[in-house]
PDB file of C-alpha atoms and ligand atoms in Angstrom:
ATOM      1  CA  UNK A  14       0.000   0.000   0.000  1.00 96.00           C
ATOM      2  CA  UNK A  15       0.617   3.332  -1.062  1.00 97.00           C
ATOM      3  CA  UNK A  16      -0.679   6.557   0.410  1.00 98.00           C
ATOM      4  CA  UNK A  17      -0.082  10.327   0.151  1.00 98.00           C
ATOM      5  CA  UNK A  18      -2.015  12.501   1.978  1.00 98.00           C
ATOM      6  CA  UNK A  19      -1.790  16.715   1.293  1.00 98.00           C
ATOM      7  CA  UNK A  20       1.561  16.256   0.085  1.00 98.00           C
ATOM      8  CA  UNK A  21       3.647  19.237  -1.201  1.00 98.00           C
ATOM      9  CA  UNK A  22       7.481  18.917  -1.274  1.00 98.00           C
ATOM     10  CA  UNK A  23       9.854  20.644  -3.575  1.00 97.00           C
ATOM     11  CA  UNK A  24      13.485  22.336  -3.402  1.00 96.00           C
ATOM     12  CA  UNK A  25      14.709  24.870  -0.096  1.00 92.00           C
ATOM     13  CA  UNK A  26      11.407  27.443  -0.779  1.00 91.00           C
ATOM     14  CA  UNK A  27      10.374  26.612  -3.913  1.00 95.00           C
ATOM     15  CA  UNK A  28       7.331  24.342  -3.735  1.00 97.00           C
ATOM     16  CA  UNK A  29       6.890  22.351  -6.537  1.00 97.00           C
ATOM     17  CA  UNK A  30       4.383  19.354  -5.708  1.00 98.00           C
ATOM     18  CA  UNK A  31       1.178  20.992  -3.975  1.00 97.00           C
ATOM     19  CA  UNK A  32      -1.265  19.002  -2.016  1.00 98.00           C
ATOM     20  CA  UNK A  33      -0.975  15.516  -3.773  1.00 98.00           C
ATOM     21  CA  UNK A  34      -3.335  13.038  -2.155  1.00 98.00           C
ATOM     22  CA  UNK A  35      -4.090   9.268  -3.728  1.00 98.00           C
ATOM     23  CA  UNK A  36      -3.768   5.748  -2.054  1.00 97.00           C
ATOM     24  CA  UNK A  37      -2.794   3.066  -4.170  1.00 98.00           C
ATOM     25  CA  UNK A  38      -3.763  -0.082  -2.833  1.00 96.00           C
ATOM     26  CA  UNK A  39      -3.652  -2.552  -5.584  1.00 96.00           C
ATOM     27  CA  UNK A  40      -0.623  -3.974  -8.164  1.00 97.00           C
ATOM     28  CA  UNK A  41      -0.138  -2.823 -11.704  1.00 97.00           C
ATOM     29  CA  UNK A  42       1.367  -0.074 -13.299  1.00 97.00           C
ATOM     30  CA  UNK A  43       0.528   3.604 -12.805  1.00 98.00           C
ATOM     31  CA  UNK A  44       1.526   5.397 -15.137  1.00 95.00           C
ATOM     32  CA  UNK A  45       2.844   9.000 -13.948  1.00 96.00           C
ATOM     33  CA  UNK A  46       2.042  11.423 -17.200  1.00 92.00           C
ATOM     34  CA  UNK A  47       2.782  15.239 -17.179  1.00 90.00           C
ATOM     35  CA  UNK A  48       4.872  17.697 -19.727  1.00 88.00           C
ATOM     36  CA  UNK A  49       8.625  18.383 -18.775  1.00 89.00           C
ATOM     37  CA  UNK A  50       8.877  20.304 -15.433  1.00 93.00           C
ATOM     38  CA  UNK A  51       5.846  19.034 -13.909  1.00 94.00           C
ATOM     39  CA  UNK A  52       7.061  17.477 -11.122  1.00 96.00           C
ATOM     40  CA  UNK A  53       6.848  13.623 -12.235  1.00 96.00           C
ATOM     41  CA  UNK A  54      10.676  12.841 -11.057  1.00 96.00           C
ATOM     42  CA  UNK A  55       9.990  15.247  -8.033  1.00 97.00           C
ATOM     43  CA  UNK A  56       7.138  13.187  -7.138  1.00 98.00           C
ATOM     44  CA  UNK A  57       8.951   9.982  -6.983  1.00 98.00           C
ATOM     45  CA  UNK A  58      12.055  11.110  -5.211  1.00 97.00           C
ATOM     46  CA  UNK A  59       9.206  12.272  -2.899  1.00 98.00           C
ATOM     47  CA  UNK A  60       7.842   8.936  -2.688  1.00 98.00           C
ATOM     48  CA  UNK A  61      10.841   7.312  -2.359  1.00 97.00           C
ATOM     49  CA  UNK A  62      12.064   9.315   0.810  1.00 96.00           C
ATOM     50  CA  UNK A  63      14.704  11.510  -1.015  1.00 94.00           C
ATOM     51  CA  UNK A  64      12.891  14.599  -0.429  1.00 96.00           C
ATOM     52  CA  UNK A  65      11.383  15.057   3.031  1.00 96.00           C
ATOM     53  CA  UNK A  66       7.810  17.074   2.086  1.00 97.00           C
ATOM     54  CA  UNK A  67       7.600  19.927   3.180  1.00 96.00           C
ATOM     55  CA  UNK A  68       3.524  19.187   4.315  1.00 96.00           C
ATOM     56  CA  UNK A  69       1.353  16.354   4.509  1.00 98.00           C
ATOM     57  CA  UNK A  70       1.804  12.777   5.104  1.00 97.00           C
ATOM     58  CA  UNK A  71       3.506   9.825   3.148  1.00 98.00           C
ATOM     59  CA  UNK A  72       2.280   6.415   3.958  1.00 98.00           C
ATOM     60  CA  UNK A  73       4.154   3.548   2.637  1.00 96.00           C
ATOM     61  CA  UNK A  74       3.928  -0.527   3.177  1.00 96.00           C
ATOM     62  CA  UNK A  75       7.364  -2.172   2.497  1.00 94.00           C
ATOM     63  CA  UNK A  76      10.228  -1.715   0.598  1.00 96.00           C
ATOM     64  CA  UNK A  77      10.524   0.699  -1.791  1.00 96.00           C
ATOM     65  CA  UNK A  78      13.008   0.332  -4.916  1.00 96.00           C
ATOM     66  CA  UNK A  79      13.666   3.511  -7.098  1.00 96.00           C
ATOM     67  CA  UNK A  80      15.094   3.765 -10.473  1.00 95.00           C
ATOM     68  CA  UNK A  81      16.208   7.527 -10.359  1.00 91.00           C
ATOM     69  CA  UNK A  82      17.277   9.378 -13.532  1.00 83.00           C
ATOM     70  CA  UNK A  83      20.808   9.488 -12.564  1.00 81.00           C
ATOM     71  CA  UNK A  84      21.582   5.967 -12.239  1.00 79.00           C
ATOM     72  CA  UNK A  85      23.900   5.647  -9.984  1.00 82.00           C
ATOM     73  CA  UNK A  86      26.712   3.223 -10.413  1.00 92.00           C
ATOM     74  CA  UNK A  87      30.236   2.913  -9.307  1.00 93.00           C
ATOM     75  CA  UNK A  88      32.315   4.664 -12.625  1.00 94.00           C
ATOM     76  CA  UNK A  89      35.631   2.593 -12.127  1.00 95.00           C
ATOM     77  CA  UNK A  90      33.919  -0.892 -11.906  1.00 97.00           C
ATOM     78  CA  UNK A  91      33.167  -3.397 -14.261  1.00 97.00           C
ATOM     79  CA  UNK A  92      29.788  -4.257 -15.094  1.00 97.00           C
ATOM     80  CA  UNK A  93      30.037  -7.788 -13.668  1.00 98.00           C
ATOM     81  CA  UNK A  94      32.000  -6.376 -10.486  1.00 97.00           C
ATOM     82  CA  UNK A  95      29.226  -3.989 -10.215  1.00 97.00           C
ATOM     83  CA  UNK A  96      26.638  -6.432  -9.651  1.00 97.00           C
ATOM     84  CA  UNK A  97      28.388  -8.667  -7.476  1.00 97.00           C
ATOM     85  CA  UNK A  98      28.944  -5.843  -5.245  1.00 96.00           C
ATOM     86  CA  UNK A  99      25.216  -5.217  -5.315  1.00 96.00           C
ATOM     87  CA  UNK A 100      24.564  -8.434  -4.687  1.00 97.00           C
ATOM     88  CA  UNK A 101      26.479  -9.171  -1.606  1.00 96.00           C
ATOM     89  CA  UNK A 102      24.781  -6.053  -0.038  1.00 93.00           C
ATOM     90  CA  UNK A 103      21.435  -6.816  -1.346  1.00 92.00           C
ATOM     91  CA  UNK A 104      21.751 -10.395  -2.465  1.00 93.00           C
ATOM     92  CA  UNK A 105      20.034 -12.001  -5.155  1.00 94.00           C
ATOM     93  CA  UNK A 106      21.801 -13.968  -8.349  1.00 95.00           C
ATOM     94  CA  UNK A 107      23.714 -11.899 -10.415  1.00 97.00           C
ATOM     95  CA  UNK A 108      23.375 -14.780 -13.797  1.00 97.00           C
ATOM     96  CA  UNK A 109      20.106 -14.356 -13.020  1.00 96.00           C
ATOM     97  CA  UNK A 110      19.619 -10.833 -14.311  1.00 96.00           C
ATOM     98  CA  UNK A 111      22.068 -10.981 -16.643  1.00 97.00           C
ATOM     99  CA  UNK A 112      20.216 -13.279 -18.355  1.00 95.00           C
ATOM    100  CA  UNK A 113      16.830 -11.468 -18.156  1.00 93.00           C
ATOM    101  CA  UNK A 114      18.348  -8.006 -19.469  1.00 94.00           C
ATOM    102  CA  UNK A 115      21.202  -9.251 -21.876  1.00 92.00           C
ATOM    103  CA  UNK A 116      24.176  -8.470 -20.143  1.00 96.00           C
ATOM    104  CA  UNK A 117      27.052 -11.467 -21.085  1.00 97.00           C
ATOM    105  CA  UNK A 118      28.759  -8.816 -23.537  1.00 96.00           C
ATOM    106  CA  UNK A 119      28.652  -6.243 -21.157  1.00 97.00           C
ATOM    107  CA  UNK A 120      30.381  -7.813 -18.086  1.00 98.00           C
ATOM    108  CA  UNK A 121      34.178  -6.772 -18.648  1.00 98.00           C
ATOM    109  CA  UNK A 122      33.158  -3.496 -19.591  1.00 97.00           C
ATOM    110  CA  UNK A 123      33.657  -0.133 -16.954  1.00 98.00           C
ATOM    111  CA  UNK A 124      30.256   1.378 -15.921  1.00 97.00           C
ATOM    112  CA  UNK A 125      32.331   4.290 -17.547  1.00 96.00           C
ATOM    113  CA  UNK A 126      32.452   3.006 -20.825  1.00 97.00           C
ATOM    114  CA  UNK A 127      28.836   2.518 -21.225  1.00 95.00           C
ATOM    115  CA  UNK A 128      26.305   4.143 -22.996  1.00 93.00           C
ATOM    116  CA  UNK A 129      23.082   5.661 -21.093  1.00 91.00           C
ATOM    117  CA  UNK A 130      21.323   3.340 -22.117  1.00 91.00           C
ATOM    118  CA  UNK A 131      23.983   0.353 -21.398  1.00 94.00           C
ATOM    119  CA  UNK A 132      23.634   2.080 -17.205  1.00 94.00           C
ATOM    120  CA  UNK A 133      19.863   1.885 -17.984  1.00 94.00           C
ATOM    121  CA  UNK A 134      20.398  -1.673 -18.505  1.00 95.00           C
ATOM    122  CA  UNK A 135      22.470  -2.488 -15.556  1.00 96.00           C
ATOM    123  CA  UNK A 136      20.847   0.501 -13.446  1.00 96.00           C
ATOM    124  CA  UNK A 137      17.299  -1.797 -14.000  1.00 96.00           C
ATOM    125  CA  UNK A 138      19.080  -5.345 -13.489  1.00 96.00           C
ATOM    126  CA  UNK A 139      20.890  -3.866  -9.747  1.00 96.00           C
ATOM    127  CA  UNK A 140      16.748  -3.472  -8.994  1.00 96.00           C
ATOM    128  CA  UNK A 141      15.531  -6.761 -10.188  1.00 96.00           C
ATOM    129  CA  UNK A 142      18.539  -8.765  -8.252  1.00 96.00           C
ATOM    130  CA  UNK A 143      16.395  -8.364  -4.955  1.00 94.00           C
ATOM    131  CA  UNK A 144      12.355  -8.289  -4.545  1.00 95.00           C
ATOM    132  CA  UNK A 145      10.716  -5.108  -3.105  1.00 96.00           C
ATOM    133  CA  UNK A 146       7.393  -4.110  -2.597  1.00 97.00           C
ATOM    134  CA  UNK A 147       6.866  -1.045  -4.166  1.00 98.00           C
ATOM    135  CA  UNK A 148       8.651   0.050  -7.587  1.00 98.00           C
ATOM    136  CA  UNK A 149       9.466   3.786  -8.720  1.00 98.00           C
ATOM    137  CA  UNK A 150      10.490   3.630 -11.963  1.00 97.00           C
ATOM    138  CA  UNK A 151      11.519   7.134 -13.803  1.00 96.00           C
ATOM    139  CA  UNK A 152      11.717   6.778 -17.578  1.00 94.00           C
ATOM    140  CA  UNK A 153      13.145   3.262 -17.861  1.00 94.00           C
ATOM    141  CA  UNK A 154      12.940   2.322 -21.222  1.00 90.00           C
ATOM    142  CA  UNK A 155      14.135   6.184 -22.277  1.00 87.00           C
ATOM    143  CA  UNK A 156      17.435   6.000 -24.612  1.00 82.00           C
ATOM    144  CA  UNK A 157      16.906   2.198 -25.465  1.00 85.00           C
ATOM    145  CA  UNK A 158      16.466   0.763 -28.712  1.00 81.00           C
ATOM    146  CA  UNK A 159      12.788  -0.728 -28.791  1.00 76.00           C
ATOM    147  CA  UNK A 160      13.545  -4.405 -28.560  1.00 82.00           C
ATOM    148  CA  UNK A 161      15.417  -3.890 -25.065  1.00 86.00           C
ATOM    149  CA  UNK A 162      12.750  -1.485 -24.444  1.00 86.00           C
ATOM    150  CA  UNK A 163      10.117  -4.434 -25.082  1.00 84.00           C
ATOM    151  CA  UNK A 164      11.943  -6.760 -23.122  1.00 88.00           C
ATOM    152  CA  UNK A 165      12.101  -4.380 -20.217  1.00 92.00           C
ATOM    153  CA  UNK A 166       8.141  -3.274 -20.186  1.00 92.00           C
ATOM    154  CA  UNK A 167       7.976  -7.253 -20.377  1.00 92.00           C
ATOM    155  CA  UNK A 168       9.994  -7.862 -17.122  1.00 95.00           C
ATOM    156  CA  UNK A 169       7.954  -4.684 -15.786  1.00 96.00           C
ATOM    157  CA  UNK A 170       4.611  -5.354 -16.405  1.00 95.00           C
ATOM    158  CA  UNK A 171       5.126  -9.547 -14.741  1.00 96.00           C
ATOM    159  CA  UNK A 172       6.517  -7.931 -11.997  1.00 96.00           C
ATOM    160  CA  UNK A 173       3.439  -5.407 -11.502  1.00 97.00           C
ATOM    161  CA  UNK A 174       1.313  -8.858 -11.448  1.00 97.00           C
ATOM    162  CA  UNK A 175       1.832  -8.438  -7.770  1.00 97.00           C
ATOM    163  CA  UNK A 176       3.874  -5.440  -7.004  1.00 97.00           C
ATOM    164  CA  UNK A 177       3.145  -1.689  -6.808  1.00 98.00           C
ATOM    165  CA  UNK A 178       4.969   0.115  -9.774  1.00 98.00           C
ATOM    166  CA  UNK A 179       4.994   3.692 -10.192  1.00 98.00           C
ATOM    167  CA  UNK A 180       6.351   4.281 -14.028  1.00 97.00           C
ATOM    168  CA  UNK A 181       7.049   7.583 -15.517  1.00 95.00           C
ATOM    169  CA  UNK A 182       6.962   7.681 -19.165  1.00 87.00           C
ATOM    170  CA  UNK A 183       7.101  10.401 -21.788  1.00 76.00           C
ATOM    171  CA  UNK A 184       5.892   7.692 -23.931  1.00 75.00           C
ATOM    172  CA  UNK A 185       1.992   7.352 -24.694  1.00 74.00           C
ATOM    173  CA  UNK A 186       1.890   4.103 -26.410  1.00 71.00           C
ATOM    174  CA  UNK A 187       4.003   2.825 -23.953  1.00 80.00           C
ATOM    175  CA  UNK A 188       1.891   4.618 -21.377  1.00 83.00           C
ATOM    176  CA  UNK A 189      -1.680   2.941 -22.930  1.00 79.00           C
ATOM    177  CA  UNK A 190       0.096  -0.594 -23.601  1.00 80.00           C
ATOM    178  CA  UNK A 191       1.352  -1.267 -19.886  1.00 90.00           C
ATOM    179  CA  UNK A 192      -0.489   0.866 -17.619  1.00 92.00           C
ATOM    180  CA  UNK A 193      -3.762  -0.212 -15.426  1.00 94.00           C
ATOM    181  CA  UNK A 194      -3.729   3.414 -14.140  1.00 95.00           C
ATOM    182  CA  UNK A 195      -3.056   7.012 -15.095  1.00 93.00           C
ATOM    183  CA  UNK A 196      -2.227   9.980 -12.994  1.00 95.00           C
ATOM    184  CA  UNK A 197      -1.226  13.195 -14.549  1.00 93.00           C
ATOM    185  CA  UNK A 198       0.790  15.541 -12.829  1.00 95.00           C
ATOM    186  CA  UNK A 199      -0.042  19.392 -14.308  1.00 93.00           C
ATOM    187  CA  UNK A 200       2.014  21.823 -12.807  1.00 94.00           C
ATOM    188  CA  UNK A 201       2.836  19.886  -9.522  1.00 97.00           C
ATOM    189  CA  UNK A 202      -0.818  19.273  -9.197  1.00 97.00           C
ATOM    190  CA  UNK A 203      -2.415  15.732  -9.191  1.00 97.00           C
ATOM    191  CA  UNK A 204      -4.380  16.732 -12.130  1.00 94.00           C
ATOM    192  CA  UNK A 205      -6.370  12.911 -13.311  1.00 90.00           C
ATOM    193  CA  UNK A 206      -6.283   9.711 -11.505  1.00 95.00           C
ATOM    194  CA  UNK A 207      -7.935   6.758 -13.288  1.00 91.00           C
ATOM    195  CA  UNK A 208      -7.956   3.575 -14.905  1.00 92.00           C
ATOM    196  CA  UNK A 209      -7.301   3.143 -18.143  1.00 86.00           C
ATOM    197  CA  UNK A 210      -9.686   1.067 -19.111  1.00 80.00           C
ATOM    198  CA  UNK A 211     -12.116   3.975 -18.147  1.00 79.00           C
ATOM    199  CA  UNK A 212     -10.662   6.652 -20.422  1.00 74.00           C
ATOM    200  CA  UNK A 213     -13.223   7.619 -22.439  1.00 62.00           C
ATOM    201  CA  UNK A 214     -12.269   8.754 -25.650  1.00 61.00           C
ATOM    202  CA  UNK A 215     -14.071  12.301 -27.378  1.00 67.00           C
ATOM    203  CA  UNK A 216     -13.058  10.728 -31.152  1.00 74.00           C
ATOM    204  CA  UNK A 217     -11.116   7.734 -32.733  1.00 78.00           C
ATOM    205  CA  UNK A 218      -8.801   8.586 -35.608  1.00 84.00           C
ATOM    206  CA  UNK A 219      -8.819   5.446 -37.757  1.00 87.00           C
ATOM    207  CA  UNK A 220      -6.771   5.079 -40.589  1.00 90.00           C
ATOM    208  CA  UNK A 221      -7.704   2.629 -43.229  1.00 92.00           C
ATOM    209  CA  UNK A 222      -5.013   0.843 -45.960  1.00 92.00           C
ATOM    210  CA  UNK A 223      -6.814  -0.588 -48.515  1.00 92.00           C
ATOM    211  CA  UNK A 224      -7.396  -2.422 -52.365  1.00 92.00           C
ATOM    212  CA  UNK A 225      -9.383   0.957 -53.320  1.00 92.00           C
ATOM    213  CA  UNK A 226      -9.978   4.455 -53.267  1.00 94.00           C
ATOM    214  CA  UNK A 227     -11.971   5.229 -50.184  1.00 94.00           C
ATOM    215  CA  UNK A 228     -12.526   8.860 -50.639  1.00 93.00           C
ATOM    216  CA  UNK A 229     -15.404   8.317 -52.826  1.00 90.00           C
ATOM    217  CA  UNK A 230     -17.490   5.973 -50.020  1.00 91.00           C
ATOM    218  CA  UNK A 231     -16.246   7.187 -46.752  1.00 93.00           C
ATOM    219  CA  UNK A 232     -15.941  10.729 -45.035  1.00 93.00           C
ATOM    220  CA  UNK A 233     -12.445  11.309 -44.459  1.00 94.00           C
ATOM    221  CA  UNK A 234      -8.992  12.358 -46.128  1.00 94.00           C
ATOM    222  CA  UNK A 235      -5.912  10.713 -46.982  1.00 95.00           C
ATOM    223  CA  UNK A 236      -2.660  10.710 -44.910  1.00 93.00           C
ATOM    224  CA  UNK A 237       0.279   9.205 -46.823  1.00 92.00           C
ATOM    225  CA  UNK A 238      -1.437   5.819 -47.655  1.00 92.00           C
ATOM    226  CA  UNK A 239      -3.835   5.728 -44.704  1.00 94.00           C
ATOM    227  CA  UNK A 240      -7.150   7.179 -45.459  1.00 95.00           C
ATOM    228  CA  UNK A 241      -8.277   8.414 -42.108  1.00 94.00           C
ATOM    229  CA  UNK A 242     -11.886   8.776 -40.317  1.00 92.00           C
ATOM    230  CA  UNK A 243     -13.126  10.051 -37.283  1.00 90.00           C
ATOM    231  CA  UNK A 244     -15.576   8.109 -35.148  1.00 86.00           C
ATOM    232  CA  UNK A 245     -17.003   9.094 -32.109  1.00 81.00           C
ATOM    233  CA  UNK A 246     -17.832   5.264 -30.965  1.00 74.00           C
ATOM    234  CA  UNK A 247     -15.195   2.157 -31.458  1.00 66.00           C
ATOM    235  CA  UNK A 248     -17.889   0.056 -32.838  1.00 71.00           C
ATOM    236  CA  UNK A 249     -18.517   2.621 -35.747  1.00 82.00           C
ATOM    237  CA  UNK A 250     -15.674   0.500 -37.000  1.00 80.00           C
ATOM    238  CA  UNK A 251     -16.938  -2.610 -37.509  1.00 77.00           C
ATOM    239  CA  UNK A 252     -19.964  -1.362 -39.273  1.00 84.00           C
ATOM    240  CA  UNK A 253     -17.492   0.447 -42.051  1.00 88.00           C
ATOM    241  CA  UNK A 254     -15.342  -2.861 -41.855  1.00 83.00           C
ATOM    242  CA  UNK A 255     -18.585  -4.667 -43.044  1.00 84.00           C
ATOM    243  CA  UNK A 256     -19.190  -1.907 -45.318  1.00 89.00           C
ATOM    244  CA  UNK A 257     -16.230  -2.036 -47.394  1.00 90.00           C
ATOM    245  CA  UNK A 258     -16.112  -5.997 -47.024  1.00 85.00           C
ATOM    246  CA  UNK A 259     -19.824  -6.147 -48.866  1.00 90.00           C
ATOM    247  CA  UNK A 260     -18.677  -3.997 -51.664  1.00 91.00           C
ATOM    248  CA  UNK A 261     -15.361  -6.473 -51.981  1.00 91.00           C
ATOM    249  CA  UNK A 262     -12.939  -3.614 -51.196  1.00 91.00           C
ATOM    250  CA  UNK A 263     -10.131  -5.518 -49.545  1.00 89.00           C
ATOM    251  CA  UNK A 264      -8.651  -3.728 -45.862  1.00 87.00           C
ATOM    252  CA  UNK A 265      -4.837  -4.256 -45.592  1.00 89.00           C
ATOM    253  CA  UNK A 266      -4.502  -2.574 -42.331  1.00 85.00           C
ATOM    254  CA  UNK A 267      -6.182  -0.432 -39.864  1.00 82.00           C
ATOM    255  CA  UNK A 268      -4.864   1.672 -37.059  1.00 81.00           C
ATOM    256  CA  UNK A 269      -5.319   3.950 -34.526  1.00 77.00           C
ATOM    257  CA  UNK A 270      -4.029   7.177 -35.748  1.00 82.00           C
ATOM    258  CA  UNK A 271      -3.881   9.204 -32.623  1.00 73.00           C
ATOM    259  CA  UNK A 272      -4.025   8.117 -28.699  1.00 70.00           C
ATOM    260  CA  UNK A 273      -6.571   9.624 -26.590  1.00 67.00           C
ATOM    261  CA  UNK A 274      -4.066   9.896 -23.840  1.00 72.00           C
ATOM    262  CA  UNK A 275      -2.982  13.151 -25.874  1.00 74.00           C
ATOM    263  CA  UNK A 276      -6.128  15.066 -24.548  1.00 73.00           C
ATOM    264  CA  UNK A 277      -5.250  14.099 -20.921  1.00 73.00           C
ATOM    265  CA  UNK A 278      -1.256  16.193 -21.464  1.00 72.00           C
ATOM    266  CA  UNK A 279      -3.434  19.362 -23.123  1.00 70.00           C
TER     267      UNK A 279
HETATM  268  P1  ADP B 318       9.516  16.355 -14.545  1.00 55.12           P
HETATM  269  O1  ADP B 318      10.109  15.098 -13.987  1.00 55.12           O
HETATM  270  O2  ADP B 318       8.021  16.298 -14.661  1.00 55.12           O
HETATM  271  O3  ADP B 318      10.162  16.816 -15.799  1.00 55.12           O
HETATM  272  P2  ADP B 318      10.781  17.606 -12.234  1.00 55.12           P
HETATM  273  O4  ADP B 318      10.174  16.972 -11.053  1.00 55.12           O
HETATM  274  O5  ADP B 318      12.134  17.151 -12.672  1.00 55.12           O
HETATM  275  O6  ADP B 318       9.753  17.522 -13.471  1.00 55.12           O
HETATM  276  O7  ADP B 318      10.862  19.172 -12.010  1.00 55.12           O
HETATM  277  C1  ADP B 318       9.788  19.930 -11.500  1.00 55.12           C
HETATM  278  C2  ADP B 318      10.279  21.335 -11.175  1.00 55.12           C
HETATM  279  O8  ADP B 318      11.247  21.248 -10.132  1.00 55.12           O
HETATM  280  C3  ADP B 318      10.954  22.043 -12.335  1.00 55.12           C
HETATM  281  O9  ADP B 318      10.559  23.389 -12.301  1.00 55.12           O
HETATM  282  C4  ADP B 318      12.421  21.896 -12.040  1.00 55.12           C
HETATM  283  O10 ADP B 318      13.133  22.988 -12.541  1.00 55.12           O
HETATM  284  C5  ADP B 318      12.441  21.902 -10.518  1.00 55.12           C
HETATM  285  N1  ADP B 318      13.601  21.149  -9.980  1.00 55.12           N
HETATM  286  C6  ADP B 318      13.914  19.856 -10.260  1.00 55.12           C
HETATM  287  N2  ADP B 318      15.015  19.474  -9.576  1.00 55.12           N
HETATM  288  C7  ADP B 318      15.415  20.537  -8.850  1.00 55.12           C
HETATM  289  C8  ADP B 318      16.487  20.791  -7.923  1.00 55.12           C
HETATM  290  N3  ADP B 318      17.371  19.830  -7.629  1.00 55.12           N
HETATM  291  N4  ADP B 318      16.554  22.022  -7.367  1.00 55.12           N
HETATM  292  C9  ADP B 318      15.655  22.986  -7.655  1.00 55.12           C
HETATM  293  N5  ADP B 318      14.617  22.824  -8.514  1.00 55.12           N
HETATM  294  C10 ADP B 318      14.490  21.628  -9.104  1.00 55.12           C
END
């Protein structure tokens, strides 16, 4: 369990989170939305007992692991040296997690030698070598190629199956394909808590690929080679689907061409 009550914290005077309350009681990922400077990594250093706040009350169950922005690791170590020193302090099997995030050709290498997203990598593998209760994770999959991306959202979302993950992402897909919740921090304001699931969208954009010219049955226009509507209900889609399929015009593809998490950020 997770619980903030009236919580502002921030730097010496300035106050950047005001009055934050929301308990989190059940696993999953919550996503933390917000535009740069909102507050999102100030929130979870908040959380995660880094800054003291300056009002209000923090309420946490267990143990809390945190995934800061600045990744700290030891510069002059090796990447395998690094995580057997982590995990004789923390314990947990090192070949474990080098398995899970890919590490073998890594191992000789200095933390100083790595890319940022190579100290992502072995940043996120230091957390998984022990099991905590509650996750803070600030942008983990930023500066990594999509498949290790992937296969970190993977490791993330089994672990949220019964843990507590707080996930900050600049990333809406990413944001709509992992997270059971949504909280939007607007000028260090808790702005929207929800589900997902209960987002309710004002329009779909849907673009269509297909055999034929559409512009002469649907409403719409043409983006590169999607030819895009705009529905107001989901299941609008399956009666144009059945529309084109009746006059034999053949559907190649069909996507979402915008996510309704945009409105949430305007
Ligand atoms: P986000 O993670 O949403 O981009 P931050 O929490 O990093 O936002 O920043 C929120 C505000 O706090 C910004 O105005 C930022 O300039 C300020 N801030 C962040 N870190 C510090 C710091 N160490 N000292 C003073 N102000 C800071």
């Amino acid at each position: 369990m997770l619980g903030l009550y009236d919580v502002s914290s921030g730097y010496g005077k300035k106050i950047v989170l005001q009055d934050i309350s929301f308990e989190i009681k059940e696993s999953g990922v919550y996503i933390v939305l917000g535009r740069n400077g909102s507050g999102k990594t100030t929130l979870l250093r908040t959380i995660a007992g880094i800054l003291k706040p300056i009002k209000g009350k923090i309420v946490k169950e267990g143990s809390i692991a945190y995934l800061s922005h600045s990744l700290a690791l030891p510069n002059e170590m090796t990447v395998k040296e690094t995580l057997e020193f982590f995990s004789s302090i923390l314990g947990g099997d090192v070949n474990n997690v080098v398995e899970k995030f890919d590490l073998k050709d890594l191992l000789e290498k200095r933390i100083v030698d790595l890319s940022q997203g190579q100290k992502k990598r072995v940043s996120i593998a230091k957390i998984f070598l022990k099991d905590y209760d509650i996750y803070l994770f600030d942008e983990p999959t930023e500066n990594l190629d999509p498949i290790t991306a992937s296969k970190i959202r993977e490791e993330i979302v089994s672990l949220s199956k019964s843990k507590i993950v707080i996930y900050t992402s600049h990333n809406l897909y990413e944001a709509r394909d992992i997270g059971k919740y949504v909280l939007v921090i607007d000028g260090g304001r808790l702005k929207f808590f929800k589900p997902i699931s209960e987002i309710r969208l004002k329009e779909y954009k849907i673009g269509i690929r297909a055999s034929q010219d559409l512009s002469k049955i649907l409403k719409g226009e043409y983006q590169g080679e999607y030819f895009v509507i705009t529905v107001d209900d989901s299941s609008k889609v399956n009666q144009i689907i059945q529309e084109l399929s009746s006059k034999n015009i053949q559907i190649y593809e069909i996507k979402e061409m915008k996510n309704p998490l945009e409105d949430l950020l305007k």
